[in-house]
């Protein structure tokens, strides 16, 4: 039987890598539509010869989007940016891009469309990121009513931009900032669980036209997550409360950097909790048991420990070796 064909926009990113792995194992033929297709070439060995290909496509280019969607059985939109840079703007990527993909999918009579958005997406949000994501959802629903929309909380895993980012900061900084006092609540979700939900959206009929909010089994404050990180990597750092006003002032200058560690829009986002809404459909309805933060982070944060993987239970390397010698 011929393979089912899926076009994935943004497939070379963190979540895309895990999704491509799953779909390749399930026999899908995968076309990765990328702004810079060379960045997706490392994914090709995950499948058989010719099973995974990468082509150039910008989601803002409606004609090109239609070209790469033509002939697909399914489409997944994973594109997203955390800060604006050059011609990569929130509205262009999250709203116009999502609309172009949905219209192209409808025009090509694609069977399944999965739009990955984010918890907090709201067309009336004060934050540009959340507002553009919310408008993107509206555009997708208008063009492709049967689309499956997934809204994950912060996604964690081996290449994540949350725990790894703050762990890297501990190498050079004596403190970690707690924007707004660290009271914002999050519901971190494992990348593999989100990839599984996307695959279900492609392969199961019951998810069409539905919206699911994806959060892990635990809700934690920003401060609690950083405390968990420090305990896991065996480092002591001062957790410094940073009022929203001061954080926003600092972000005014930090967002001028090529890769800003903080922007004013992110500060606005941190004023609201990032957790599953009451009554929202989620992993329970999907039949997925999500993995906990405590289960996942020990599997990939060992490189940030003072003694690396050779550190045992936060004991420095030489002390661990000495204790082993005494036991012999």
JSON list of C-alpha atoms in Angstrom, two decimals, residues 3 17 19-30 32 40-53:
[
{"chain": "A", "resi": 3, "resn": "UNK", "atom": "CA", "xyz": [2.44, 5.52, 2.28]},
{"chain": "A", "resi": 17, "resn": "UNK", "atom": "CA", "xyz": [12.13, 16.05, 15.81]},
{"chain": "A", "resi": 19, "resn": "UNK", "atom": "CA", "xyz": [7.06, 13.91, 15.85]},
{"chain": "A", "resi": 20, "resn": "UNK", "atom": "CA", "xyz": [9.08, 12.97, 12.75]},
{"chain": "A", "resi": 21, "resn": "UNK", "atom": "CA", "xyz": [10.60, 10.04, 14.64]},
{"chain": "A", "resi": 22, "resn": "UNK", "atom": "CA", "xyz": [7.15, 8.71, 15.55]},
{"chain": "A", "resi": 23, "resn": "UNK", "atom": "CA", "xyz": [5.63, 9.20, 12.11]},
{"chain": "A", "resi": 24, "resn": "UNK", "atom": "CA", "xyz": [8.59, 7.67, 10.30]},
{"chain": "A", "resi": 25, "resn": "UNK", "atom": "CA", "xyz": [8.31, 4.55, 12.42]},
{"chain": "A", "resi": 26, "resn": "UNK", "atom": "CA", "xyz": [4.61, 4.40, 11.59]},
{"chain": "A", "resi": 27, "resn": "UNK", "atom": "CA", "xyz": [5.33, 4.44, 7.86]},
{"chain": "A", "resi": 28, "resn": "UNK", "atom": "CA", "xyz": [4.34, 8.00, 6.93]},
{"chain": "A", "resi": 29, "resn": "UNK", "atom": "CA", "xyz": [5.98, 9.71, 3.97]},
{"chain": "A", "resi": 30, "resn": "UNK", "atom": "CA", "xyz": [7.15, 13.04, 5.38]},
{"chain": "A", "resi": 32, "resn": "UNK", "atom": "CA", "xyz": [9.37, 18.99, 5.87]},
{"chain": "A", "resi": 40, "resn": "UNK", "atom": "CA", "xyz": [16.12, 19.54, 8.55]},
{"chain": "A", "resi": 41, "resn": "UNK", "atom": "CA", "xyz": [18.56, 17.27, 6.72]},
{"chain": "A", "resi": 42, "resn": "UNK", "atom": "CA", "xyz": [19.65, 15.64, 9.97]},
{"chain": "A", "resi": 43, "resn": "UNK", "atom": "CA", "xyz": [16.17, 14.09, 10.23]},
{"chain": "A", "resi": 44, "resn": "UNK", "atom": "CA", "xyz": [16.40, 12.14, 6.96]},
{"chain": "A", "resi": 45, "resn": "UNK", "atom": "CA", "xyz": [18.29, 9.15, 8.46]},
{"chain": "A", "resi": 46, "resn": "UNK", "atom": "CA", "xyz": [15.29, 8.56, 10.74]},
{"chain": "A", "resi": 47, "resn": "UNK", "atom": "CA", "xyz": [13.40, 6.97, 7.84]},
{"chain": "A", "resi": 48, "resn": "UNK", "atom": "CA", "xyz": [13.95, 4.76, 4.83]},
{"chain": "A", "resi": 49, "resn": "UNK", "atom": "CA", "xyz": [15.58, 6.13, 1.68]},
{"chain": "A", "resi": 50, "resn": "UNK", "atom": "CA", "xyz": [13.26, 8.79, 0.28]},
{"chain": "A", "resi": 51, "resn": "UNK", "atom": "CA", "xyz": [10.79, 8.60, 3.18]},
{"chain": "A", "resi": 52, "resn": "UNK", "atom": "CA", "xyz": [11.74, 12.00, 4.61]},
{"chain": "A", "resi": 53, "resn": "UNK", "atom": "CA", "xyz": [12.45, 15.04, 2.43]}
]
